Amino acid sequence: MGAMTLDRHACYSALLARDVRFDGRFFTAVKTTGIYCRPVCPARPPKFENCIFLPTAAAAQEAGFRSCLRCRPESSPDIGAWRGTYATVSRALALIDAGALDTGNVERLSARLGVGERHLRRLFTRHIGASPASVAHTRRVLFAKQLISETTLPMTQVALASGFGSVRRFNETFQQLFGRPPGALRRKTSTPDTVSSSGITLSLPYRTPYDWEAMLNFLSARAIPGIEAIADGAYRRTIMLDDLIGWVDVRNDAKSGVLCATVSFPDFKQLPIIIARLRRMFDVTSDPCAIGAALSRDPMLAGLVATRPGLRVPGAWDGFEIAVRAVLGQQITVSAATRLAGKLVSAFGPEMPGHAAPMGLTHLFPSAEQLVNRDIAQIGMPRARGATIVHLAAARIADPHLFDPSQSLEEAVARLCIIPGIGAWTAHYIAMRALRESDAFPSGDIALMRALSTNQTKRISASQLHSRSEAWRPWRAYAALHLWTSDAASTPPVAKRIWPMRLLIDRLPSPIGDNFVVWDEQGHVRAMEFENYEARMQNLLQKYYGAVDLNTGRLPTNISEKLEAYFNGDLASLDTITVATGGTPFQRDAWSALRRIPAGTTVSYGYQAAMIGRPKASRAVGAANGANVIAIILPCHRVIGSTGKLTGYGGGIERKRWLIAHERRYAS
């Protein structure tokens, strides 16, 4: 069903079935009652001839209908059928959410978008069914209704928090729309006490499924110390608006299909802006079913979508903050960039008052004014990159709307790339997370190229990746998240831990001597070494994982049977054993390449280096193989000298010779 061309019969069938898949995609206005409802409304369905189907709540309100008190349209997922049909409308709505029409008018809004006022009104009529002003008014009313239904805030504070200029106007609007004062609506609900000294809690509905675990994993890896914290299944961070400070806490209520956002902030007038930012940050308005169906046309992405059907693109609380974070992440690992961000905040960020935030949240992110003309390199980063942050801060000061979603993707990228030190990768990453551009795609990203090269002997190039991504438009940002997530799963980065990693160890006999096999509680093999190399194995485990709690256990059957099958001649069984590695990104690339060398063949170190796109790194590859702690399963015995000579092997040359002969015998 497309925007403004809703199929009446399809809509009515969804209404009769109360099909949750259509919740938020259209609204049913009933001519005989003057009420509009969600498709899942529990009330008795109206007759077909009495129904008008509209794409948005704003269209229903502009047509003169009032919202249902039973199904509460304000609590439906905001995923109208029009979404994705016109980027200008999407950007306009984002600006309206951010308060563009609270402090300005449609003329100024259209100017920010670079279109004429009349053209913008025509676009809204075509895609939304209502004018920009009506959309803003409807959202104001529905947000007020949500505050009435979900909180115990006094009506005066509800009026101010929802953007009404006065309590009188607030009361008149509700009397006109609902035929009763706002207080009467609360008396008809069983309102939980969601207002406390710690803040006010509101729900952010989303379209299921929602992969909350993946969202938290992504944010956790990039959480800036002192600013952000992930604990107990929740995301917390400090915030600042108009020189006022506070904090937010967001957690998932999967049973209800909502995120629960607790906001602690001294000025309730900022609530609409805070909630709008959180909705964009956690991507609650996306339609995972529609996006997944589009990406699944690519056979490789189809498997990734099936594995994580509710994956979202994490947004950003503040555009300048995420832009600085992107610059810090240029050409270094995620964990290294996160540490640098913590140093930046510690050096330049304002401190939070001791009583103002939960434990662990100690600072606010520094503003552009606090970073411009500062020596950023003092925190331990290249001077050129520090200068880029200074240039970025100056650009933000010169243009306060630099990170507003007011331009096309191409225009936004070009505008960002003008800033010295900002390239295409950084600009697309900023567009993806700060501007919420669904088609942003950093095609030069090494992890994306690695994820698409899993079954190839040579890593694909950035240009090849870009060409491949053309088929994923307009959802390339979501494709990137699927690829990043799959890459992280296949080569998990493991940081040293401050608490011991619990591992299990058992002995496995083989024709060339007993082996020690180490695995984690998820069943991933972490190490395999011959018995006379146990000390080396333990040293490498501590190097990769920090403190290790090694306990004797019984090797899982699925691992022992596959290893025994390998020694009995079933060479392919080795490839089905799941491993998890530590080490550097380069080492993990080198070890991953080992599993792509066919059993029964040998290659040189130069060939292995070429497999990972580093043809001149044969010595580094040799060093990486020497640090491999998972013998046989990661078959470094298949790599020999360029002259055909058997080179050093952790288990000894005789064992290497036996393994090569064994594989050649059964491979033929």
XYZ file of C-alpha atoms in Angstrom:
668
model
C 0.000 0.000 0.000
C 1.580 3.260 -1.092
C 1.133 6.702 0.364
C -2.158 8.379 -0.530
C -3.141 5.381 -2.704
C -4.297 3.085 0.033
C -6.241 0.051 -1.152
C -9.569 0.285 0.696
C -10.244 -3.453 0.592
C -6.728 -4.367 1.748
C -6.985 -1.849 4.575
C -10.382 -3.172 5.648
C -9.089 -6.762 5.640
C -6.192 -5.698 7.876
C -8.665 -3.864 10.119
C -10.917 -6.926 10.498
C -7.904 -9.124 11.269
C -6.429 -6.494 13.626
C -3.170 -7.274 11.810
C -0.279 -5.769 13.784
C 1.838 -5.662 10.627
C -0.215 -2.670 9.487
C -0.143 -0.793 12.784
C 1.150 2.693 12.001
C 0.916 2.199 8.234
C -2.579 3.673 7.996
C -5.434 4.961 10.186
C -9.149 4.302 9.904
C -11.475 7.300 10.179
C -15.107 6.444 10.874
C -17.614 8.835 9.294
C -20.448 8.027 11.704
C -18.479 8.658 14.909
C -15.903 11.249 13.809
C -13.132 9.138 15.371
C -9.966 7.723 13.806
C -8.301 4.520 15.035
C -5.332 2.236 14.579
C -5.843 -1.026 12.624
C -5.432 -2.947 15.898
C -8.160 -1.057 17.783
C -10.075 -3.452 20.114
C -13.399 -1.698 19.411
C -16.005 -3.378 17.204
C -14.999 -2.836 13.546
C -17.086 -0.225 11.701
C -18.927 -1.013 8.476
C -16.880 -0.834 5.316
C -18.949 1.979 3.815
C -18.335 4.130 6.928
C -14.535 3.892 6.720
C -12.035 6.370 5.316
C -8.430 5.132 5.244
C -5.720 7.745 5.720
C -1.921 7.437 5.702
C -1.167 9.525 8.803
C -2.729 10.754 12.020
C -2.167 14.316 10.783
C -4.289 13.606 7.698
C -7.076 12.260 9.908
C -6.964 15.284 12.192
C -6.889 17.708 9.276
C -9.972 15.944 7.879
C -11.784 16.757 11.136
C -11.553 13.419 12.994
C -10.479 13.046 16.620
C -8.234 10.279 17.964
C -9.656 7.163 19.611
C -9.348 6.963 23.388
C -9.162 3.157 23.358
C -6.391 2.381 20.847
C -4.546 5.683 21.385
C -3.071 6.525 17.930
C -0.268 8.415 19.653
C 1.100 5.049 20.866
C 1.314 3.446 17.421
C 4.662 2.928 15.665
C 5.460 5.935 13.471
C 6.069 3.996 10.239
C 3.532 5.476 7.832
C 3.162 3.821 4.421
C 4.564 6.971 2.787
C 7.982 6.517 4.409
C 10.825 6.170 1.963
C 8.802 7.623 -0.924
C 10.211 11.111 -0.741
C 13.395 12.118 1.071
C 12.456 15.822 1.329
C 9.353 14.931 3.329
C 11.418 12.715 5.645
C 13.890 15.521 6.278
C 11.085 18.016 6.822
C 9.447 15.774 9.407
C 12.768 15.375 11.220
C 13.080 19.145 11.433
C 9.465 19.464 12.633
C 10.227 16.878 15.319
C 13.186 19.015 16.358
C 10.886 22.008 16.839
C 11.360 23.844 13.523
C 7.726 25.019 13.490
C 7.649 25.792 17.207
C 10.097 28.646 16.716
C 9.644 29.303 12.982
C 7.146 29.035 10.138
C 6.710 26.968 6.981
C 8.532 29.542 4.896
C 11.675 29.235 7.010
C 11.329 25.438 7.054
C 11.167 25.255 3.256
C 14.172 27.595 3.000
C 16.226 25.261 5.199
C 15.239 22.377 2.925
C 16.120 24.305 -0.204
C 12.641 24.109 -1.770
C 9.829 26.576 -2.277
C 7.071 26.912 0.309
C 4.324 26.012 -2.172
C 6.270 22.977 -3.363
C 6.750 21.776 0.236
C 3.010 22.120 0.901
C 2.274 20.113 -2.249
C 4.682 17.367 -1.169
C 3.071 17.136 2.266
C -0.416 16.980 0.751
C 0.661 14.245 -1.640
C 2.626 12.090 0.811
C 1.173 12.914 4.234
C -2.323 14.095 3.445
C -1.882 17.188 5.611
C 0.016 20.478 5.644
C 3.283 20.945 7.593
C 1.481 23.119 10.143
C -1.189 20.437 10.636
C 1.491 17.804 11.121
C 3.162 19.914 13.803
C -0.173 20.585 15.499
C -1.184 16.911 15.427
C 2.113 15.785 16.895
C 1.766 18.396 19.620
C -1.719 17.135 20.481
C -0.735 13.455 20.393
C 2.336 14.083 22.544
C 0.167 15.927 25.082
C -2.229 12.979 25.029
C 0.677 10.609 25.662
C 1.810 12.682 28.640
C -1.743 12.637 29.999
C -2.045 8.879 29.531
C 1.416 7.762 30.642
C 2.371 10.230 33.378
C 0.973 12.020 36.399
C 2.308 15.415 35.347
C -0.004 18.322 36.264
C -1.973 19.634 33.284
C -0.089 22.945 33.358
C 3.206 21.097 32.860
C 1.653 18.858 30.186
C 0.585 21.964 28.266
C 4.048 23.506 28.409
C 5.892 20.234 27.778
C 3.886 19.454 24.653
C 4.571 22.830 23.077
C 1.310 24.715 23.629
C 1.914 28.410 24.069
C -0.528 28.668 26.969
C -2.690 26.542 29.213
C -5.779 28.282 27.822
C -4.914 27.284 24.267
C -4.190 23.733 25.483
C -7.599 23.443 27.156
C -9.430 24.927 24.164
C -7.746 22.518 21.743
C -8.693 19.454 23.759
C -12.232 20.710 24.292
C -12.563 21.226 20.556
C -11.014 17.877 19.543
C -12.367 15.580 22.241
C -15.386 17.440 23.579
C -13.970 17.421 27.111
C -11.140 19.036 29.103
C -7.757 17.266 29.121
C -8.138 16.244 32.762
C -11.151 14.115 31.837
C -8.987 11.992 29.547
C -6.700 11.067 32.413
C -9.616 10.027 34.606
C -10.503 7.425 32.017
C -7.056 5.800 32.221
C -5.177 3.882 34.836
C -2.069 6.024 34.822
C 1.075 4.506 36.325
C 3.279 6.720 38.441
C 6.005 7.375 35.872
C 7.103 10.721 37.307
C 9.606 10.552 40.133
C 12.615 12.380 41.465
C 14.722 10.416 38.990
C 12.814 11.627 35.944
C 9.795 11.040 33.735
C 9.313 7.786 31.807
C 7.660 7.626 28.377
C 7.236 4.831 25.843
C 8.677 4.893 22.329
C 6.668 2.375 20.256
C 8.421 0.501 17.469
C 7.586 -2.013 14.782
C 8.727 -5.506 15.793
C 11.127 -7.217 15.586
C 13.713 -5.009 17.286
C 17.235 -6.379 17.825
C 17.936 -4.601 21.100
C 20.962 -6.789 21.804
C 22.650 -5.699 18.559
C 21.805 -2.050 19.275
C 23.378 -2.211 22.747
C 26.417 -4.116 21.453
C 27.052 -1.444 18.838
C 26.629 1.430 21.300
C 28.584 -0.347 24.035
C 31.653 -0.792 21.819
C 31.592 2.959 21.096
C 30.379 4.288 24.463
C 32.409 7.343 25.481
C 33.636 6.962 29.086
C 31.982 9.488 31.381
C 29.302 10.354 28.798
C 27.642 7.025 28.041
C 27.139 3.774 29.920
C 25.482 0.461 29.078
C 24.458 -1.671 32.045
C 21.589 -3.964 33.042
C 20.219 -3.992 29.503
C 19.901 -0.182 29.393
C 21.646 2.715 27.676
C 22.358 5.859 29.707
C 24.001 9.145 28.817
C 24.351 12.772 29.836
C 22.665 15.502 27.775
C 22.735 19.284 27.448
C 20.178 21.578 25.787
C 20.159 25.368 26.043
C 22.876 25.261 28.724
C 20.721 22.985 30.907
C 21.991 19.523 31.786
C 20.344 16.187 32.481
C 20.487 12.510 31.576
C 18.447 9.813 29.856
C 18.007 6.095 30.408
C 16.595 3.883 27.613
C 15.676 0.221 27.943
C 13.590 -2.252 25.968
C 10.181 -3.636 26.920
C 10.028 -6.381 24.297
C 6.708 -7.710 25.565
C 4.981 -4.367 24.952
C 6.956 -3.521 21.811
C 8.230 -0.208 23.190
C 11.422 1.365 24.414
C 11.028 2.930 27.854
C 12.834 6.266 28.017
C 13.427 7.894 31.389
C 14.325 11.563 31.056
C 15.755 13.631 33.899
C 15.861 17.257 32.785
C 15.029 20.517 34.574
C 12.908 22.026 31.774
C 9.867 19.992 30.661
C 9.508 22.283 27.624
C 12.422 20.407 26.095
C 10.688 17.023 26.354
C 9.434 16.930 22.731
C 12.929 17.620 21.417
C 14.520 15.065 23.753
C 12.018 12.361 22.808
C 12.384 13.184 19.094
C 16.161 12.816 19.391
C 15.825 9.480 21.175
C 13.381 8.196 18.557
C 15.900 9.013 15.832
C 18.853 7.732 17.826
C 17.231 4.336 18.360
C 15.635 4.183 14.905
C 12.156 3.364 16.207
C 10.370 4.629 13.085
C 11.943 2.182 10.635
C 9.988 -0.722 9.158
C 12.300 -3.756 9.503
C 10.006 -6.012 7.471
C 10.003 -3.737 4.421
C 13.750 -3.041 4.676
C 14.544 -6.717 5.196
C 12.447 -7.734 2.192
C 14.322 -5.258 -0.008
C 17.793 -6.319 1.169
C 16.943 -10.016 0.966
C 16.920 -9.809 -2.815
C 20.701 -10.142 -2.476
C 21.391 -13.816 -1.611
C 24.229 -12.957 0.765
C 22.261 -10.319 2.658
C 19.222 -12.612 2.786
C 21.039 -14.884 5.232
C 22.153 -11.952 7.376
C 18.629 -10.490 7.454
C 17.199 -13.867 8.436
C 19.712 -14.093 11.285
C 18.971 -10.587 12.594
C 15.615 -9.458 11.175
C 15.229 -6.588 13.660
C 18.570 -4.871 13.100
C 18.415 -1.056 13.273
C 20.889 1.672 12.347
C 22.036 3.359 15.586
C 21.728 7.124 15.369
C 23.344 9.841 17.422
C 22.263 12.116 20.240
C 24.198 15.042 18.767
C 25.572 15.546 15.265
C 28.728 17.381 16.323
C 29.534 14.714 18.899
C 29.242 11.850 16.412
C 31.249 13.826 13.833
C 34.111 14.251 16.312
C 33.820 10.566 17.181
C 34.068 9.684 13.478
C 37.255 11.741 13.089
C 38.775 10.058 16.140
C 38.010 6.690 14.520
C 39.861 7.396 11.285
C 42.353 4.592 10.527
C 42.273 3.076 14.033
C 40.211 0.413 15.767
C 36.867 1.085 17.432
C 38.301 0.437 20.909
C 41.245 2.782 20.318
C 38.875 5.510 19.089
C 36.696 5.025 22.166
C 39.697 5.487 24.458
C 40.675 8.657 22.593
C 37.132 9.980 22.937
C 37.343 9.394 26.681
C 40.587 11.366 26.833
C 39.025 14.183 24.810
C 36.076 14.400 27.180
C 38.313 14.266 30.240
C 40.511 17.077 28.872
C 37.872 19.418 27.450
C 34.400 18.306 28.562
C 32.495 20.013 31.403
C 31.990 17.944 34.524
C 28.530 16.925 35.696
C 27.454 18.057 39.175
C 27.826 15.144 41.561
C 24.090 14.764 42.165
C 22.951 15.312 38.588
C 23.442 11.890 36.995
C 23.677 8.169 37.812
C 26.971 6.629 38.820
C 29.497 6.498 35.990
C 28.152 9.527 34.118
C 30.614 12.241 35.017
C 30.951 14.593 32.039
C 29.210 16.339 29.179
C 30.580 16.216 25.661
C 32.537 19.383 24.845
C 30.810 21.837 22.544
C 32.273 23.250 19.343
C 33.099 26.459 21.230
C 35.083 24.444 23.782
C 37.155 22.665 21.105
C 37.832 25.397 18.559
C 41.420 26.706 18.575
C 42.496 24.114 21.152
C 45.495 21.782 20.970
C 43.528 18.574 20.535
C 46.664 16.550 19.723
C 47.709 16.780 23.379
C 45.438 13.824 24.180
C 47.750 11.551 22.161
C 46.634 11.654 18.550
C 48.177 12.820 15.250
C 48.295 16.597 14.917
C 46.593 16.469 11.525
C 43.608 14.671 13.023
C 43.484 17.081 15.946
C 43.459 19.935 13.446
C 40.511 18.285 11.666
C 38.495 18.407 14.895
C 39.326 22.095 15.265
C 38.205 22.714 11.656
C 35.032 20.738 12.358
C 34.292 22.831 15.450
C 34.824 26.041 13.473
C 32.471 24.828 10.740
C 29.788 24.027 13.327
C 30.083 27.490 14.877
C 29.883 29.124 11.442
C 26.821 27.033 10.520
C 24.672 25.898 13.478
C 22.562 23.815 11.039
C 25.560 21.864 9.713
C 24.207 18.560 11.063
C 20.525 19.186 10.404
C 18.825 16.739 8.011
C 17.995 19.501 5.552
C 19.893 18.416 2.431
C 20.124 15.421 0.133
C 22.728 12.763 0.916
C 24.943 13.911 -1.951
C 24.741 17.557 -0.864
C 25.443 16.689 2.781
C 28.496 14.564 1.900
C 29.872 17.245 -0.417
C 29.331 19.892 2.259
C 31.156 17.852 4.908
C 34.030 16.952 2.597
C 34.861 20.655 2.241
C 36.113 20.569 5.850
C 39.876 19.772 5.855
C 40.474 16.197 6.998
C 36.941 14.954 6.259
C 36.812 12.361 3.489
C 34.039 10.298 1.957
C 34.181 7.562 4.635
C 33.828 10.038 7.502
C 31.128 12.042 5.707
C 29.008 8.959 4.967
C 29.403 7.711 8.545
C 28.207 11.086 9.845
C 25.320 11.062 7.349
C 24.344 7.569 8.435
C 24.239 8.244 12.166
C 23.681 11.990 12.597
C 21.607 12.854 9.530
C 19.764 9.488 9.530
C 20.348 8.989 5.799
C 19.168 5.445 5.086
C 21.271 5.257 1.905
C 24.577 6.453 3.383
C 27.300 3.895 2.780
C 31.021 4.248 3.680
C 32.253 2.042 0.835
C 35.905 2.494 1.831
C 35.337 0.761 5.178
C 37.755 -2.142 5.703
C 35.310 -4.137 7.836
C 32.661 -3.949 5.085
C 35.156 -5.157 2.497
C 36.258 -7.935 4.834
C 32.685 -9.034 5.500
C 31.996 -9.371 1.768
C 35.264 -11.230 1.159
C 34.512 -14.162 3.454
C 34.453 -16.773 0.718
C 37.038 -15.170 -1.580
C 40.805 -15.537 -1.732
C 41.267 -11.791 -2.227
C 39.595 -8.928 -0.412
C 37.310 -6.911 -2.670
C 38.188 -3.298 -3.356
C 36.272 -0.179 -2.303
C 35.101 0.354 -5.881
C 33.849 -3.235 -6.105
C 32.027 -2.803 -2.801
C 30.447 0.417 -4.038
C 29.256 -1.296 -7.226
C 27.810 -4.183 -5.234
C 25.970 -1.764 -2.937
C 24.022 -0.158 -5.794
C 21.519 -3.018 -5.583
C 20.835 -2.210 -1.924
C 19.532 1.325 -2.453
C 17.842 3.077 -0.678
C 18.717 0.958 2.367
C 22.499 0.792 2.112
C 22.972 2.014 5.699
C 21.057 -1.031 6.930
C 23.112 -3.284 4.670
C 26.245 -1.796 6.246
C 24.950 -2.606 9.737
C 24.230 -6.203 8.726
C 27.744 -6.562 7.296
C 29.402 -4.909 10.299
C 27.452 -7.155 12.656
C 28.364 -10.299 10.705
C 32.014 -9.268 10.598
C 32.053 -8.685 14.348
C 30.464 -12.106 14.876
C 32.979 -13.924 12.658
C 36.059 -12.129 14.031
C 35.040 -10.960 17.492
C 37.306 -8.241 18.900
C 38.288 -9.293 22.377
C 39.513 -6.719 24.847
C 41.518 -7.630 27.890
C 39.208 -8.112 30.804
C 39.425 -6.830 34.340
C 37.808 -10.076 35.521
C 39.020 -13.570 34.563
C 37.593 -15.115 31.399
C 36.296 -18.568 32.314
C 37.626 -21.203 29.916
C 37.563 -24.998 29.926
C 40.388 -27.349 28.935
C 40.561 -31.036 28.020
C 43.080 -33.439 26.496
C 42.434 -35.030 23.090
C 44.584 -37.943 21.821
C 45.720 -37.883 18.189
C 48.082 -39.866 15.922
C 50.766 -37.205 16.431
C 50.438 -36.798 20.169
C 47.955 -35.501 22.704
C 46.471 -32.054 22.227
C 45.101 -29.575 24.744
C 41.827 -28.069 23.539
C 40.454 -24.925 25.234
C 36.898 -23.670 24.716
C 34.586 -21.053 26.200
C 31.120 -21.407 27.719
C 29.500 -20.741 24.327
C 31.297 -23.733 22.804
C 33.833 -21.702 20.751
C 37.338 -23.171 20.559
C 39.799 -20.604 21.922
C 43.036 -22.638 21.770
C 44.460 -25.981 20.615
C 48.089 -26.927 21.205
C 50.204 -30.037 21.507
C 50.826 -31.120 25.097
C 54.508 -30.120 25.146
C 53.506 -26.526 24.253
C 51.051 -25.931 27.102
C 53.048 -23.040 28.606
C 53.138 -21.222 25.241
C 49.385 -21.683 24.909
C 48.675 -20.231 28.348
C 50.956 -17.246 27.704
C 49.161 -16.441 24.441
C 45.730 -16.798 26.068
C 46.720 -14.290 28.740
C 48.132 -11.979 26.085
C 44.890 -12.020 24.090
C 42.309 -12.063 26.893
C 44.022 -10.844 30.044
C 43.185 -12.831 33.172
C 42.047 -16.384 32.375
C 40.303 -18.829 34.716
C 41.213 -22.197 33.154
C 39.176 -25.152 34.431
C 39.288 -28.832 33.525
C 36.189 -29.947 31.636
C 34.915 -32.565 29.221
C 35.386 -31.617 25.595
C 31.950 -31.118 23.973
C 30.999 -34.005 21.710
C 30.475 -31.791 18.681
C 34.120 -30.676 18.910
C 35.750 -34.008 19.797
C 33.858 -35.935 17.100
C 34.842 -33.444 14.390
C 38.512 -33.528 15.381
C 38.496 -37.339 15.476
C 36.793 -37.380 12.071
C 39.546 -35.139 10.701
C 42.290 -37.476 11.890
C 40.320 -40.381 10.357
C 40.324 -38.684 6.955
C 37.201 -36.485 6.927
C 39.119 -33.276 6.278
C 36.036 -31.103 5.786
C 34.917 -31.678 9.390
C 37.651 -29.285 10.517
C 35.958 -26.350 8.755
C 32.734 -26.744 10.754
C 34.340 -26.194 14.167
C 33.469 -22.749 15.572
C 36.397 -20.724 16.852
C 36.829 -17.343 18.536
C 40.134 -15.527 18.312
C 41.853 -12.699 20.121
C 44.750 -10.811 18.614
C 44.937 -7.707 16.481
C 42.708 -7.063 13.449
C 45.663 -7.940 11.180
C 46.266 -11.220 13.005
C 42.592 -12.133 12.803
C 42.626 -11.431 9.053
C 45.659 -13.667 8.636
C 44.133 -16.473 10.703
C 40.830 -16.226 8.885
C 42.699 -16.659 5.581
C 44.188 -19.932 6.854
C 40.755 -21.551 6.852
C 40.321 -20.604 3.188
C 43.384 -22.614 2.095
C 41.985 -25.920 0.728
C 43.031 -29.059 2.605
C 45.662 -30.980 0.661
C 47.337 -27.860 -0.690
C 50.058 -25.554 0.564
C 50.700 -21.870 -0.121
C 53.509 -19.439 0.553
C 53.458 -16.639 3.103
C 53.335 -14.176 0.218
C 50.235 -15.887 -1.159
C 48.551 -15.759 2.261
C 49.416 -12.060 2.511
C 47.808 -11.488 -0.901
C 44.687 -13.315 0.313
C 44.081 -10.558 2.855
C 44.891 -7.755 0.448
C 48.401 -7.134 1.875
C 50.744 -8.713 -0.733
C 53.853 -7.065 0.717
C 53.187 -8.222 4.281
C 54.563 -11.783 4.026
C 56.850 -11.316 7.048
C 54.002 -9.904 9.128
C 51.820 -12.829 8.079
C 54.552 -15.233 9.185
C 54.671 -13.529 12.574
C 50.883 -13.723 12.851
C 50.972 -17.457 12.103
C 53.611 -17.859 14.786
C 51.189 -16.280 17.284
C 48.310 -18.578 16.268
C 47.090 -20.393 19.369
C 44.546 -22.663 17.607
C 46.728 -25.243 15.877
C 45.336 -27.571 13.163
C 41.839 -25.961 13.180
C 43.422 -22.710 11.963
C 45.771 -24.650 9.662
C 48.996 -22.644 9.615
C 50.704 -25.955 8.717
C 49.434 -25.351 5.153
C 51.778 -22.362 4.745
C 55.353 -23.078 3.659
C 58.326 -21.143 2.332
C 58.307 -19.715 -1.196
C 60.945 -22.314 -2.204
C 58.767 -25.191 -1.012
C 60.776 -25.688 2.164
C 58.901 -26.560 5.350
C 59.396 -23.610 7.655
C 58.991 -23.385 11.404
C 55.880 -24.805 13.056
C 54.780 -24.515 16.676
C 54.266 -28.258 16.959
C 57.570 -29.116 15.291
C 58.547 -29.795 11.670
C 57.760 -33.518 11.892
C 54.176 -32.858 12.916
C 53.831 -30.291 10.109
C 55.129 -32.841 7.596
C 52.661 -35.459 8.915
C 49.679 -33.085 8.698
C 50.502 -32.065 5.096
C 50.930 -35.705 4.031
C 47.723 -36.707 5.855
C 45.684 -34.024 4.089
C 47.181 -34.767 0.663
C 46.377 -38.446 1.079
C 42.707 -37.957 1.880
C 42.156 -34.877 -0.305
C 43.011 -36.963 -3.373
